[in-house]
Amino acid sequence: MKHSPLPIRFVFSFNLKRGFIVVTLVLSIFVFTHSNVQAASTTCISAACAYNVHFDGAERDATGWGATANVGDYQVKGVCISSAAWALIGNQSKSTAFAQSGYLRLASWSTTTTYYFYEYGDSSTAYQPVMLGADTKNWGSSDKFTTYYNSSNQYTEMLINNTVEVYAFLDWNANDQEWFSEVHSNEDYIVGGTKHHSLFGSLEYLQNGSWHTITASNYMYNDMASGAYSTSGDAFYVWDKRVS
């Protein structure tokens, strides 16, 4: 199951194994649940920005209470709706049950600036993503994103570079770990290009109180025609084939 940031829709969802059905109201402009209005980016016209979720990355569908990765070289050519990269835990049986931290280029925030963010939901409601500071690092840098359930205080914590950004008390058990680049329309660009891939490194999941690495090639998933990936040990690279 793929969990996604939920900023762009009026939601009626039905859970599926590989995602969920979303009923959206498509207008010449996109109206958000928090009353913001999104203008189309210069890479497309409004009519081309129909909501359509795609993922490029890795997913582990098994017991595990945390996910972490070093994500670097984040770059996006352009967005119609959004492009994101994150580490996430969730519950496979509930589409709104997830928690994540990462990077987000959201058109209602900016079509040119990438922000750090976190987002989470309980068993019935997914809350809006929270904008943190802008990513101003240069090419070749990386950030560590971690999301995990802390059994000592019973909170789910979302961290960036080992700093806790939020403590959330959530009413679900984690049985899914994900490390993905995600877009919300066919016109959005997956992070990276054919000559400059974006890196997800040091992939780890939390189980029985210990962090464990994964072999990325065993968990890869891609459902976007323009997205591509390669793997090496506990890391993988993603990129958009339309971008050099």
XYZ file of C-alpha atoms in Angstrom:
244
model
C 0.000 0.000 0.000
C 1.299 3.445 -0.864
C 0.516 6.252 1.556
C 0.654 9.761 0.195
C 0.638 13.365 1.358
C -2.974 14.550 1.120
C -2.922 18.260 0.276
C -4.764 18.235 -3.024
C -8.232 16.846 -2.838
C -11.737 16.561 -1.592
C -11.411 13.030 -0.255
C -13.607 9.977 -0.477
C -11.219 7.029 -0.247
C -11.515 3.278 -0.611
C -8.549 1.234 0.538
C -6.724 -0.951 -1.995
C -3.566 -3.059 -1.799
C -1.572 -0.663 -3.963
C -3.059 2.668 -2.982
C -6.587 3.994 -2.773
C -9.262 5.483 -4.960
C -9.660 9.225 -4.570
C -12.685 11.130 -5.857
C -11.607 14.644 -6.748
C -13.402 17.746 -7.939
C -11.407 19.163 -10.866
C -11.928 22.828 -11.680
C -9.987 25.361 -13.706
C -8.340 26.075 -10.381
C -7.797 23.631 -7.527
C -9.478 24.398 -4.223
C -7.781 22.932 -1.140
C -9.487 21.716 1.988
C -7.798 24.523 3.922
C -9.275 27.136 1.543
C -6.102 27.961 -0.367
C -6.284 28.224 -4.144
C -3.557 26.713 -6.276
C -2.393 28.353 -9.484
C -0.938 26.104 -12.157
C 2.808 26.106 -12.609
C 4.410 27.260 -15.842
C 5.075 23.645 -16.850
C 1.423 22.931 -17.588
C -2.012 24.434 -17.906
C -4.672 24.057 -15.216
C -6.627 21.497 -17.204
C -3.562 19.226 -17.273
C -3.246 19.083 -13.504
C -5.700 16.281 -12.791
C -4.900 14.489 -9.541
C -2.971 11.270 -10.242
C -0.591 9.764 -7.670
C 2.652 8.019 -8.667
C 5.533 6.597 -6.634
C 9.181 5.791 -7.342
C 11.058 4.096 -4.505
C 10.944 1.270 -1.969
C 8.305 -0.239 0.306
C 8.482 -2.937 2.975
C 5.085 -4.476 3.782
C 5.891 -6.112 7.114
C 6.026 -5.424 10.825
C 8.240 -2.474 11.597
C 7.817 0.612 13.757
C 10.170 3.025 12.050
C 11.712 4.092 8.744
C 14.779 6.224 8.146
C 16.928 7.275 5.184
C 19.467 9.850 4.121
C 17.909 11.617 1.142
C 20.100 13.829 -0.984
C 20.407 15.775 -4.207
C 16.758 16.798 -4.212
C 15.862 18.651 -7.384
C 12.593 19.050 -9.284
C 12.254 20.512 -12.762
C 8.707 21.681 -12.114
C 5.369 20.877 -10.508
C 1.724 21.110 -11.446
C 0.505 19.941 -8.057
C 3.313 18.492 -5.937
C 6.513 16.475 -5.788
C 7.871 14.980 -2.581
C 10.483 12.630 -1.104
C 10.124 11.095 2.334
C 10.504 8.291 4.889
C 7.205 6.952 6.208
C 5.527 4.370 8.423
C 1.886 3.406 8.107
C -0.810 0.818 8.549
C -1.658 -1.150 5.420
C -5.351 -1.492 6.239
C -6.045 2.234 6.719
C -5.349 4.758 3.964
C -5.185 7.701 6.382
C -2.901 5.970 8.916
C 0.597 7.201 8.132
C 3.364 9.458 9.420
C 6.243 10.895 7.422
C 8.948 13.535 7.158
C 10.807 14.702 4.082
C 10.979 17.266 1.278
C 7.935 18.742 -0.452
C 7.472 21.033 -3.463
C 3.792 21.961 -3.199
C 2.342 24.350 -5.766
C 0.084 26.030 -3.202
C 3.249 26.882 -1.233
C 5.630 27.542 -4.106
C 6.426 26.148 -7.556
C 10.114 27.036 -7.201
C 11.005 26.389 -3.535
C 11.310 23.022 -1.817
C 10.415 22.843 1.872
C 11.037 20.369 4.637
C 7.747 19.004 5.945
C 6.022 16.444 8.090
C 2.550 14.981 7.847
C 0.510 12.347 9.631
C -2.969 10.953 10.115
C -4.949 8.853 12.524
C -7.169 5.898 11.644
C -9.898 8.114 10.164
C -8.349 11.485 9.249
C -5.241 12.590 7.341
C -4.125 16.046 8.417
C -2.578 18.694 6.191
C 1.208 18.684 5.614
C 3.112 21.119 7.818
C 5.613 23.447 6.142
C 8.984 23.713 7.856
C 12.008 25.662 6.616
C 13.026 25.937 2.981
C 15.697 23.629 1.618
C 18.557 25.973 0.694
C 21.336 23.380 0.500
C 23.393 23.033 -2.638
C 23.743 20.023 -4.924
C 25.544 17.137 -3.243
C 23.982 17.638 0.195
C 21.615 15.320 2.047
C 19.262 15.230 5.010
C 18.265 12.398 7.328
C 14.531 11.762 7.625
C 13.242 9.464 10.352
C 9.738 8.514 11.423
C 9.185 6.013 14.204
C 7.001 4.950 17.097
C 8.763 5.606 20.412
C 7.584 2.913 22.806
C 9.017 4.755 25.815
C 6.617 7.703 25.475
C 4.019 6.098 23.128
C 4.302 8.895 20.595
C 5.110 8.687 16.912
C 8.015 11.048 16.267
C 9.003 12.663 12.980
C 12.621 13.816 12.843
C 14.813 15.747 10.415
C 18.558 15.437 10.921
C 17.929 13.784 14.300
C 15.803 16.685 15.570
C 12.222 15.838 16.542
C 9.834 18.081 14.603
C 6.612 16.787 16.158
C 5.274 14.260 18.667
C 1.977 12.723 17.558
C -0.256 10.359 19.516
C -1.738 8.101 16.831
C -4.343 5.356 17.125
C -2.861 2.727 14.820
C -0.074 0.162 14.719
C 2.663 0.435 12.095
C 3.117 -2.497 9.716
C 4.435 -0.705 6.633
C 7.635 1.228 5.902
C 8.126 3.340 2.790
C 10.897 5.388 1.181
C 9.497 7.170 -1.863
C 9.567 10.026 -4.276
C 5.935 10.909 -5.003
C 4.064 13.114 -7.439
C 0.377 14.060 -7.686
C -0.113 14.449 -11.423
C 1.343 13.061 -14.646
C 2.806 16.495 -15.364
C 4.742 16.625 -12.083
C 8.378 15.558 -12.137
C 9.905 12.815 -10.011
C 13.036 14.138 -8.265
C 16.337 13.862 -10.134
C 17.385 13.657 -13.762
C 19.084 11.177 -16.077
C 22.520 12.690 -15.368
C 21.864 13.776 -11.784
C 19.997 11.110 -9.828
C 18.459 11.742 -6.413
C 19.723 9.452 -3.666
C 17.927 7.546 -0.914
C 20.718 6.033 1.198
C 21.134 4.058 4.429
C 17.603 2.639 4.321
C 16.645 1.200 7.692
C 13.504 -0.010 9.461
C 12.830 -0.369 13.188
C 11.812 -3.740 14.574
C 11.988 -5.184 18.107
C 13.853 -2.148 19.384
C 16.657 -2.267 16.788
C 17.281 -0.632 13.417
C 17.905 -2.970 10.472
C 19.152 -2.209 6.960
C 17.377 -3.482 3.874
C 18.642 -4.551 0.479
C 16.937 -1.908 -1.632
C 16.571 -4.045 -4.762
C 14.233 -6.416 -2.916
C 11.721 -3.664 -2.167
C 11.660 -1.381 -5.203
C 8.431 -0.145 -6.774
C 7.752 2.239 -9.651
C 4.406 3.123 -11.210
C 5.247 6.309 -13.112
C 6.136 5.951 -16.783
C 8.669 8.801 -16.659
C 10.224 7.626 -13.378
C 13.277 5.374 -13.132
C 15.512 3.882 -10.452
C 18.668 1.884 -9.809
C 19.817 0.179 -6.609
C 23.053 -0.447 -4.763
C 23.043 -2.248 -1.414
C 20.968 -0.338 1.151
C 20.480 2.621 -1.199
C 18.697 3.512 -4.395
C 18.642 6.362 -6.900
C 15.548 7.820 -8.579
C 15.127 10.200 -11.492
C 12.705 11.475 -14.104
C 13.558 10.313 -17.624
C 12.250 13.595 -19.071
C 15.019 15.572 -17.294
C 18.762 15.509 -18.027
